[in-house]
Amino acid sequence: MSITSWFRRLSTIAFSIFFSLTIFTLPANAFVTTDYQKLLITNACVNCDLSEADLSNRDLYGSALGGANLSKANLSGALLNDAKLQGANLTGANLSGAILMGITLSDANLTGANLSQADLYNALLSKTKLLNADLTGADLTEAIISDADLSNAVGKNAKLRAAIFSRAILSGADLSNTFMRNTRLSEAKLNGTKLSGADLSNSVMPDGTTYNGDVTKFGALQ
């Protein structure tokens, strides 16, 4: 073997060792950037790790993010119409002022999320966790929120016309001054729910009857 060939072989081995060491010593969050870029390029990132990512004011219309980890992500002002986020983790995420019309958030976890002033018209939120979520001034007109858990959520001044809350848990939630005409609350739990100033005209109550001006018999506060 010539000296030149020997040096070439040695260089190849050295590069292979260096590359291997680099791959295995990369910090865990190095792959987050890859997921972030994948989303921006393909508008899809199923089961990706996008925790704490800054996606504020991004156009993510129709994006596929099922099962993604978006905990503490900043999605304020983002456009997410018709996006698919079923089973996604959005705990502590900021979605204030986001446009979420027709979004799918079924089975998603939005515990402690900020959805104030968000537009969730016709959104699918069945079996969604919204514990301690901020829905102040949000538009949930015609949204499907059946079997969801909104315990201790704050939704003052929210628009909830014709929303479906069948079997939803609203215990301790503050829905003061909300517009809830034609809302379905069949079998919903209203223990400690604040409904002062709420407009419940023609709404279906937990026992299947139409609202008659009294919610206290369901454990709600008026």
Coordinates of N, CA and C in Angstrom, one line a residue:
M1 N 0.8 -1.2 0.0 CA 0.0 0.0 0.0 C 0.9 1.2 0.0
S2 N 0.5 2.2 -0.9 CA 1.3 3.4 -1.0 C 1.0 4.3 0.2
I3 N 1.9 5.3 0.5 CA 1.7 6.2 1.5 C 0.4 7.1 1.3
T4 N 0.2 7.4 0.0 CA -1.0 8.2 -0.3 C -2.3 7.5 0.0
S5 N -2.3 6.2 -0.4 CA -3.5 5.4 -0.1 C -3.7 5.2 1.4
W6 N -2.6 5.0 2.1 CA -2.7 4.9 3.5 C -3.3 6.1 4.2
F7 N -2.8 7.3 3.8 CA -3.4 8.5 4.3 C -4.8 8.7 4.0
R8 N -5.2 8.3 2.8 CA -6.6 8.5 2.4 C -7.5 7.6 3.2
R9 N -7.0 6.3 3.5 CA -7.8 5.4 4.3 C -7.9 5.9 5.7
L10 N -6.8 6.4 6.2 CA -6.8 7.0 7.6 C -7.8 8.2 7.7
S11 N -7.8 9.0 6.7 CA -8.7 10.2 6.7 C -10.1 9.7 6.7
T12 N -10.4 8.7 5.9 CA -11.8 8.2 5.8 C -12.3 7.6 7.2
I13 N -11.4 6.9 7.9 CA -11.7 6.3 9.2 C -11.9 7.4 10.2
A14 N -11.0 8.4 10.2 CA -11.1 9.5 11.1 C -12.5 10.3 10.9
F15 N -12.8 10.5 9.7 CA -14.1 11.2 9.4 C -15.3 10.5 9.9
S16 N -15.2 9.1 9.7 CA -16.4 8.3 10.1 C -16.5 8.3 11.6
I17 N -15.4 8.3 12.3 CA -15.5 8.4 13.8 C -16.0 9.7 14.2
F18 N -15.5 10.8 13.6 CA -16.0 12.1 13.9 C -17.5 12.3 13.7
F19 N -18.0 11.8 12.5 CA -19.4 11.9 12.2 C -20.2 11.1 13.2
S20 N -19.8 9.9 13.6 CA -20.6 9.1 14.5 C -20.7 9.8 15.9
L21 N -19.5 10.3 16.3 CA -19.5 11.0 17.6 C -20.4 12.3 17.6
T22 N -20.4 13.0 16.5 CA -21.3 14.2 16.3 C -22.7 13.8 16.4
I23 N -23.1 12.7 15.7 CA -24.5 12.3 15.7 C -25.0 12.0 17.1
F24 N -24.2 11.2 17.8 CA -24.6 10.7 19.1 C -24.4 11.7 20.3
T25 N -23.8 12.8 20.0 CA -23.6 13.8 21.1 C -24.4 15.1 20.8
L26 N -25.3 15.1 19.8 CA -26.1 16.2 19.5 C -27.1 16.4 20.6
P27 N -27.4 17.6 21.1 CA -28.4 17.8 22.1 C -29.8 17.3 21.6
A28 N -30.6 16.9 22.6 CA -31.9 16.4 22.2 C -32.7 17.4 21.4
N29 N -32.6 18.7 21.7 CA -33.4 19.7 21.1 C -32.9 20.1 19.7
A30 N -31.8 19.4 19.3 CA -31.3 19.7 17.9 C -32.3 19.2 16.9
F31 N -33.1 18.2 17.2 CA -34.1 17.6 16.3 C -35.3 18.4 16.2
V32 N -35.6 19.3 17.2 CA -36.7 20.2 17.2 C -36.7 21.1 16.0
T33 N -35.5 21.7 15.8 CA -35.4 22.6 14.7 C -35.7 21.9 13.3
T34 N -35.4 20.6 13.2 CA -35.7 19.8 12.0 C -37.2 19.7 11.9
D35 N -37.9 19.4 13.0 CA -39.4 19.3 13.0 C -40.0 20.7 12.6
Y36 N -39.4 21.7 13.1 CA -39.9 23.1 12.9 C -39.8 23.4 11.4
Q37 N -38.7 23.1 10.8 CA -38.5 23.3 9.4 C -39.4 22.4 8.5
K38 N -39.6 21.2 9.0 CA -40.4 20.3 8.2 C -41.8 20.8 8.2
L39 N -42.3 21.4 9.3 CA -43.7 22.0 9.3 C -43.8 23.1 8.3
L40 N -42.8 24.0 8.4 CA -42.9 25.2 7.5 C -42.7 24.9 6.0
I41 N -42.0 23.8 5.7 CA -41.8 23.4 4.3 C -43.0 22.6 3.8
T42 N -43.5 21.6 4.6 CA -44.5 20.7 4.1 C -45.9 21.0 4.7
N43 N -46.0 21.8 5.7 CA -47.3 22.1 6.3 C -47.8 20.9 7.0
A44 N -46.9 20.0 7.4 CA -47.3 18.7 8.1 C -46.2 18.3 9.0
C45 N -46.6 17.9 10.2 CA -45.5 17.3 11.1 C -46.2 16.5 12.2
V46 N -46.8 15.4 11.8 CA -47.5 14.5 12.7 C -46.6 13.9 13.7
N47 N -47.0 13.9 15.0 CA -46.2 13.4 16.1 C -44.9 14.1 16.3
C48 N -44.7 15.3 15.8 CA -43.4 16.0 15.9 C -43.3 16.7 17.3
D49 N -42.1 17.0 17.7 CA -41.8 17.8 18.9 C -41.6 19.2 18.5
L50 N -42.6 20.0 18.8 CA -42.6 21.5 18.5 C -42.8 22.3 19.8
S51 N -42.5 21.6 20.9 CA -42.7 22.3 22.2 C -41.9 23.6 22.3
E52 N -42.6 24.6 22.8 CA -42.0 26.0 23.0 C -41.6 26.6 21.6
A53 N -42.1 26.1 20.5 CA -41.7 26.7 19.2 C -42.5 28.0 19.0
D54 N -41.9 28.9 18.3 CA -42.5 30.2 18.0 C -43.1 30.2 16.7
L55 N -44.5 30.0 16.6 CA -45.2 29.9 15.4 C -46.2 31.0 15.3
S56 N -45.9 32.1 16.0 CA -46.9 33.2 16.1 C -47.1 33.8 14.7
N57 N -48.3 34.1 14.4 CA -48.7 34.8 13.1 C -48.3 34.0 11.9
R58 N -48.0 32.7 12.0 CA -47.7 31.8 10.9 C -49.0 31.4 10.1
D59 N -48.9 31.2 8.8 CA -49.9 30.7 8.0 C -49.8 29.2 8.0
L60 N -50.6 28.5 8.8 CA -50.6 27.0 8.9 C -52.0 26.5 8.5
Y61 N -52.6 27.1 7.6 CA -53.9 26.7 7.1 C -53.9 25.2 6.7
G62 N -54.8 24.5 7.2 CA -55.0 23.1 6.8 C -53.8 22.2 7.2
S63 N -52.9 22.6 8.1 CA -51.8 21.8 8.5 C -52.1 20.5 9.2
A64 N -51.3 19.5 9.1 CA -51.5 18.2 9.7 C -50.5 18.1 10.9
L65 N -51.1 18.2 12.1 CA -50.2 18.2 13.3 C -50.8 17.2 14.3
G66 N -51.4 16.2 13.9 CA -52.0 15.2 14.8 C -50.9 14.6 15.7
G67 N -51.2 14.5 17.0 CA -50.3 13.9 17.9 C -49.0 14.7 18.2
A68 N -48.9 15.9 17.7 CA -47.7 16.7 17.9 C -47.6 17.3 19.3
N69 N -46.4 17.5 19.7 CA -46.2 18.1 21.0 C -45.9 19.6 20.8
L70 N -47.0 20.4 21.2 CA -46.9 21.8 21.0 C -47.0 22.5 22.4
S71 N -46.6 21.8 23.4 CA -46.7 22.4 24.7 C -45.9 23.7 24.9
K72 N -46.5 24.7 25.4 CA -45.9 26.0 25.6 C -45.5 26.7 24.3
A73 N -46.0 26.2 23.2 CA -45.7 26.8 21.9 C -46.4 28.2 21.8
N74 N -45.9 29.1 21.0 CA -46.5 30.4 20.8 C -47.2 30.3 19.4
L75 N -48.5 30.2 19.4 CA -49.3 30.2 18.2 C -50.2 31.4 18.1
S76 N -49.9 32.4 18.9 CA -50.7 33.6 18.9 C -50.8 34.2 17.5
G77 N -52.1 34.6 17.1 CA -52.3 35.2 15.8 C -52.1 34.3 14.6
A78 N -51.8 33.0 14.8 CA -51.6 32.1 13.7 C -52.9 31.7 13.0
L79 N -52.7 31.4 11.7 CA -53.9 31.0 10.9 C -53.9 29.4 10.8
L80 N -54.9 28.8 11.5 CA -54.9 27.4 11.5 C -56.3 26.9 11.1
N81 N -56.9 27.6 10.2 CA -58.2 27.1 9.7 C -58.1 25.7 9.1
D82 N -59.1 24.8 9.5 CA -59.1 23.4 9.0 C -57.9 22.6 9.3
A83 N -57.1 23.0 10.2 CA -55.9 22.2 10.6 C -56.3 21.0 11.4
K84 N -55.5 20.0 11.4 CA -55.8 18.7 12.1 C -54.8 18.5 13.2
L85 N -55.3 18.7 14.4 CA -54.4 18.6 15.6 C -55.0 17.6 16.6
Q86 N -55.7 16.6 16.1 CA -56.3 15.6 17.0 C -55.2 14.9 17.8
G87 N -55.4 14.8 19.1 CA -54.5 14.2 20.0 C -53.2 14.9 20.3
A88 N -53.2 16.2 19.9 CA -52.0 17.0 20.1 C -51.9 17.5 21.5
N89 N -50.6 17.7 22.0 CA -50.4 18.3 23.3 C -50.2 19.8 23.2
L90 N -51.1 20.5 23.7 CA -51.0 22.0 23.6 C -51.1 22.6 25.0
T91 N -50.7 21.9 26.0 CA -50.7 22.4 27.4 C -49.9 23.6 27.5
G92 N -50.5 24.7 28.1 CA -49.8 25.9 28.3 C -49.5 26.7 27.0
A93 N -50.0 26.3 25.9 CA -49.7 26.9 24.6 C -50.5 28.3 24.5
N94 N -49.9 29.2 23.7 CA -50.5 30.5 23.5 C -51.2 30.6 22.2
L95 N -52.5 30.5 22.2 CA -53.3 30.6 20.9 C -54.1 31.8 20.9
S96 N -53.8 32.8 21.6 CA -54.6 34.0 21.7 C -54.7 34.7 20.3
G97 N -55.9 35.1 20.0 CA -56.1 35.8 18.7 C -55.9 34.9 17.5
A98 N -55.7 33.6 17.7 CA -55.5 32.7 16.5 C -56.8 32.5 15.8
I99 N -56.7 32.2 14.5 CA -57.8 31.9 13.6 C -57.9 30.4 13.5
L100 N -58.9 29.8 14.1 CA -58.9 28.3 14.2 C -60.3 27.8 13.7
M101 N -60.8 28.4 12.7 CA -62.1 28.0 12.2 C -62.1 26.6 11.6
G102 N -63.0 25.7 12.0 CA -63.0 24.4 11.5 C -61.9 23.5 11.9
I103 N -61.1 23.9 12.9 CA -59.9 23.1 13.3 C -60.4 21.9 14.0
T104 N -59.6 20.8 13.9 CA -59.9 19.6 14.6 C -58.9 19.5 15.8
L105 N -59.5 19.5 17.0 CA -58.7 19.4 18.3 C -59.3 18.3 19.2
S106 N -60.0 17.3 18.6 CA -60.5 16.3 19.4 C -59.4 15.5 20.0
D107 N -59.6 15.1 21.3 CA -58.7 14.3 22.1 C -57.4 15.1 22.4
A108 N -57.4 16.4 22.0 CA -56.1 17.2 22.3 C -56.1 17.6 23.8
N109 N -54.9 18.0 24.2 CA -54.8 18.5 25.6 C -54.4 19.9 25.6
L110 N -55.4 20.8 26.0 CA -55.2 22.2 26.0 C -55.3 22.8 27.4
T111 N -54.9 22.0 28.4 CA -54.9 22.4 29.8 C -54.0 23.6 30.0
G112 N -54.6 24.7 30.5 CA -53.9 25.9 30.8 C -53.5 26.7 29.6
A113 N -54.1 26.3 28.4 CA -53.8 27.1 27.2 C -54.5 28.4 27.1
N114 N -53.9 29.4 26.4 CA -54.5 30.7 26.3 C -55.2 30.8 24.9
L115 N -56.5 30.8 24.9 CA -57.3 30.9 23.7 C -58.1 32.1 23.7
S116 N -57.7 33.1 24.4 CA -58.5 34.4 24.5 C -58.5 35.0 23.1
Q117 N -59.8 35.5 22.8 CA -60.0 36.2 21.5 C -59.8 35.3 20.3
A118 N -59.6 34.0 20.5 CA -59.4 33.1 19.3 C -60.7 32.8 18.6
D119 N -60.6 32.6 17.3 CA -61.8 32.3 16.5 C -61.9 30.8 16.3
L120 N -62.8 30.1 17.0 CA -62.9 28.7 16.9 C -64.3 28.3 16.3
Y121 N -64.8 29.1 15.4 CA -66.0 28.9 14.8 C -66.1 27.5 14.1
N122 N -67.1 26.7 14.5 CA -67.3 25.3 13.9 C -66.1 24.4 14.2
A123 N -65.4 24.6 15.3 CA -64.2 23.8 15.6 C -64.7 22.5 16.2
L124 N -63.9 21.4 16.1 CA -64.2 20.1 16.7 C -63.3 19.9 17.9
L125 N -64.0 19.9 19.1 CA -63.2 19.8 20.3 C -63.8 18.7 21.2
S126 N -64.3 17.7 20.6 CA -64.8 16.6 21.3 C -63.7 15.8 22.1
K127 N -64.0 15.5 23.4 CA -63.1 14.8 24.3 C -61.8 15.6 24.5
T128 N -61.8 16.9 24.3 CA -60.7 17.8 24.5 C -60.5 18.2 25.9
K129 N -59.3 18.3 26.4 CA -59.0 18.7 27.8 C -58.8 20.2 27.7
L130 N -59.6 21.0 28.4 CA -59.5 22.4 28.4 C -59.5 23.0 29.9
L131 N -59.0 22.2 30.8 CA -58.9 22.5 32.2 C -58.1 23.8 32.4
N132 N -58.7 24.8 33.1 CA -58.0 26.0 33.4 C -57.6 26.8 32.1
A133 N -58.2 26.5 31.0 CA -57.9 27.2 29.8 C -58.6 28.6 29.8
D134 N -57.9 29.5 29.1 CA -58.5 30.9 29.0 C -59.2 31.1 27.7
L135 N -60.5 31.2 27.7 CA -61.3 31.3 26.5 C -62.0 32.7 26.5
T136 N -61.5 33.6 27.2 CA -62.1 34.9 27.3 C -62.3 35.6 25.9
G137 N -63.5 35.9 25.6 CA -63.8 36.6 24.3 C -63.6 35.7 23.1
A138 N -63.5 34.4 23.3 CA -63.3 33.5 22.1 C -64.6 33.3 21.4
D139 N -64.5 33.0 20.1 CA -65.7 32.7 19.3 C -65.8 31.2 19.1
L140 N -66.7 30.5 19.8 CA -66.9 29.1 19.7 C -68.3 28.8 19.1
T141 N -68.8 29.7 18.3 CA -70.1 29.5 17.6 C -70.1 28.2 16.8
E142 N -71.1 27.4 17.1 CA -71.4 26.1 16.5 C -70.2 25.1 16.6
A143 N -69.4 25.3 17.6 CA -68.3 24.4 17.9 C -68.9 23.1 18.6
I144 N -68.2 22.0 18.3 CA -68.6 20.7 18.9 C -67.7 20.4 20.1
I145 N -68.2 20.6 21.3 CA -67.3 20.4 22.5 C -67.8 19.3 23.4
S146 N -68.5 18.3 22.8 CA -69.0 17.3 23.6 C -68.0 16.4 24.2
D147 N -68.3 15.9 25.5 CA -67.4 15.1 26.2 C -66.1 15.7 26.6
A148 N -66.0 17.0 26.4 CA -64.8 17.8 26.8 C -64.7 18.1 28.3
D149 N -63.5 18.4 28.8 CA -63.4 18.8 30.2 C -62.9 20.2 30.2
L150 N -63.8 21.1 30.7 CA -63.5 22.5 30.8 C -63.5 23.0 32.3
S151 N -63.2 22.1 33.1 CA -63.1 22.4 34.6 C -62.3 23.7 34.8
N152 N -62.9 24.6 35.5 CA -62.2 25.9 35.9 C -61.7 26.7 34.8
A153 N -62.2 26.5 33.6 CA -61.8 27.3 32.4 C -62.5 28.7 32.6
V154 N -61.9 29.7 32.0 CA -62.5 31.0 32.0 C -62.9 31.4 30.6
G155 N -64.2 31.7 30.4 CA -64.7 32.0 29.1 C -65.6 33.2 29.1
K156 N -65.3 34.2 29.9 CA -66.1 35.4 30.0 C -66.3 36.0 28.6
N157 N -67.5 36.5 28.3 CA -67.8 37.2 27.1 C -67.5 36.4 25.8
A158 N -67.5 35.1 25.9 CA -67.3 34.2 24.8 C -68.6 34.1 24.0
K159 N -68.4 33.8 22.7 CA -69.6 33.5 21.8 C -69.7 32.0 21.7
L160 N -70.8 31.5 22.2 CA -71.1 30.1 22.2 C -72.4 29.7 21.6
R161 N -72.9 30.5 20.7 CA -74.2 30.2 20.1 C -74.2 28.9 19.3
A162 N -75.2 28.0 19.7 CA -75.4 26.7 19.0 C -74.2 25.8 19.2
A163 N -73.4 26.1 20.2 CA -72.3 25.1 20.5 C -72.9 23.9 21.2
I164 N -72.2 22.8 21.0 CA -72.6 21.5 21.6 C -71.7 21.1 22.7
F165 N -72.3 21.1 23.9 CA -71.5 20.8 25.1 C -72.1 19.5 25.8
S166 N -72.6 18.6 25.0 CA -73.2 17.4 25.5 C -72.2 16.6 26.3
R167 N -72.6 16.3 27.5 CA -71.7 15.5 28.5 C -70.4 16.1 28.8
A168 N -70.3 17.4 28.5 CA -69.1 18.1 28.9 C -69.0 18.5 30.4
I169 N -67.8 18.6 30.9 CA -67.6 18.9 32.3 C -67.3 20.4 32.3
L170 N -68.2 21.2 32.9 CA -68.0 22.6 33.0 C -67.9 23.1 34.5
S171 N -67.6 22.2 35.3 CA -67.5 22.4 36.8 C -66.5 23.5 37.1
G172 N -67.0 24.6 37.8 CA -66.1 25.7 38.2 C -65.7 26.6 37.1
A173 N -66.2 26.4 35.9 CA -65.9 27.3 34.7 C -66.6 28.6 34.9
D174 N -66.0 29.7 34.4 CA -66.6 31.0 34.4 C -67.1 31.4 33.0
L175 N -68.4 31.3 32.8 CA -69.0 31.6 31.5 C -69.9 32.8 31.6
S176 N -69.5 33.7 32.5 CA -70.2 35.0 32.7 C -70.3 35.8 31.4
N177 N -71.5 36.4 31.2 CA -71.8 37.3 30.1 C -71.5 36.6 28.7
T178 N -71.7 35.3 28.6 CA -71.5 34.7 27.3 C -72.8 34.7 26.5
F179 N -72.6 34.5 25.2 CA -73.8 34.4 24.3 C -73.9 33.0 24.0
M180 N -75.0 32.3 24.7 CA -75.1 30.9 24.6 C -76.5 30.5 24.0
R181 N -77.1 31.3 23.2 CA -78.4 30.9 22.6 C -78.3 29.6 21.8
N182 N -79.3 28.8 21.9 CA -79.4 27.5 21.2 C -78.2 26.6 21.5
T183 N -77.6 26.7 22.6 CA -76.5 25.8 23.0 C -77.1 24.5 23.6
R184 N -76.4 23.4 23.3 CA -76.8 22.1 23.8 C -75.9 21.8 25.0
L185 N -76.6 21.6 26.2 CA -75.9 21.2 27.4 C -76.4 19.9 27.9
S186 N -76.8 19.1 27.1 CA -77.4 17.8 27.5 C -76.4 16.9 28.3
E187 N -76.8 16.6 29.5 CA -76.0 15.8 30.4 C -74.7 16.4 30.8
A188 N -74.6 17.7 30.6 CA -73.3 18.4 31.0 C -73.3 18.6 32.5
K189 N -72.1 18.7 33.0 CA -72.0 19.0 34.5 C -71.7 20.5 34.7
L190 N -72.6 21.1 35.5 CA -72.6 22.5 35.7 C -72.3 22.9 37.2
N191 N -71.7 22.0 37.9 CA -71.5 22.3 39.3 C -70.5 23.4 39.5
G192 N -71.0 24.5 40.1 CA -70.2 25.7 40.3 C -69.9 26.5 39.1
T193 N -70.6 26.2 38.0 CA -70.3 27.0 36.8 C -71.0 28.4 36.9
K194 N -70.2 29.4 36.6 CA -70.7 30.8 36.7 C -71.4 31.2 35.4
L195 N -72.7 31.5 35.5 CA -73.4 31.8 34.3 C -74.1 33.2 34.4
S196 N -73.6 34.0 35.3 CA -74.3 35.3 35.5 C -74.2 36.1 34.2
G197 N -75.3 36.7 33.7 CA -75.3 37.5 32.5 C -75.2 36.7 31.3
A198 N -75.2 35.4 31.3 CA -75.2 34.6 30.1 C -76.6 34.5 29.5
D199 N -76.6 34.5 28.1 CA -77.8 34.5 27.4 C -78.0 33.0 26.9
L200 N -78.9 32.3 27.6 CA -79.1 30.9 27.3 C -80.4 30.6 26.6
S201 N -81.0 31.6 26.0 CA -82.3 31.5 25.3 C -82.3 30.3 24.4
N202 N -83.4 29.5 24.5 CA -83.6 28.3 23.7 C -82.5 27.2 23.8
S203 N -81.7 27.3 24.8 CA -80.7 26.3 25.0 C -81.3 25.0 25.7
V204 N -80.7 23.9 25.4 CA -81.1 22.6 26.0 C -80.2 22.4 27.2
M205 N -80.9 22.2 28.3 CA -80.2 22.0 29.6 C -79.8 20.6 29.9
P206 N -79.0 20.3 31.0 CA -78.5 19.0 31.2 C -79.6 17.9 31.3
D207 N -80.8 18.3 31.8 CA -81.9 17.3 31.9 C -82.7 17.2 30.6
G208 N -82.3 17.8 29.6 CA -83.1 17.7 28.3 C -84.2 18.8 28.1
T209 N -84.4 19.6 29.2 CA -85.4 20.6 29.1 C -84.8 21.9 28.4
T210 N -85.7 22.8 28.0 CA -85.3 24.0 27.4 C -85.1 25.0 28.6
Y211 N -84.1 25.9 28.5 CA -83.8 26.8 29.5 C -85.0 27.7 29.9
N212 N -85.3 27.8 31.2 CA -86.4 28.5 31.7 C -86.1 29.7 32.6
G213 N -84.8 30.1 32.6 CA -84.4 31.2 33.4 C -83.7 30.8 34.7
D214 N -83.7 29.5 35.0 CA -83.1 29.0 36.2 C -82.0 27.9 36.0
V215 N -80.8 28.2 36.4 CA -79.7 27.2 36.2 C -79.2 26.7 37.6
T216 N -79.8 27.2 38.6 CA -79.3 26.8 40.0 C -79.6 25.4 40.3
K217 N -80.7 24.9 39.7 CA -81.0 23.5 40.0 C -80.0 22.5 39.4
F218 N -79.2 23.0 38.5 CA -78.1 22.1 38.0 C -76.8 22.3 38.7
G219 N -76.8 23.2 39.7 CA -75.6 23.4 40.5 C -74.8 24.6 40.0
A220 N -75.3 25.3 38.9 CA -74.6 26.5 38.4 C -74.9 27.7 39.2
L221 N -74.1 28.7 39.1 CA -74.3 30.0 39.8 C -74.8 31.0 38.8
Q222 N -75.8 31.8 39.2 CA -76.5 32.7 38.3 C -76.5 34.1 38.9

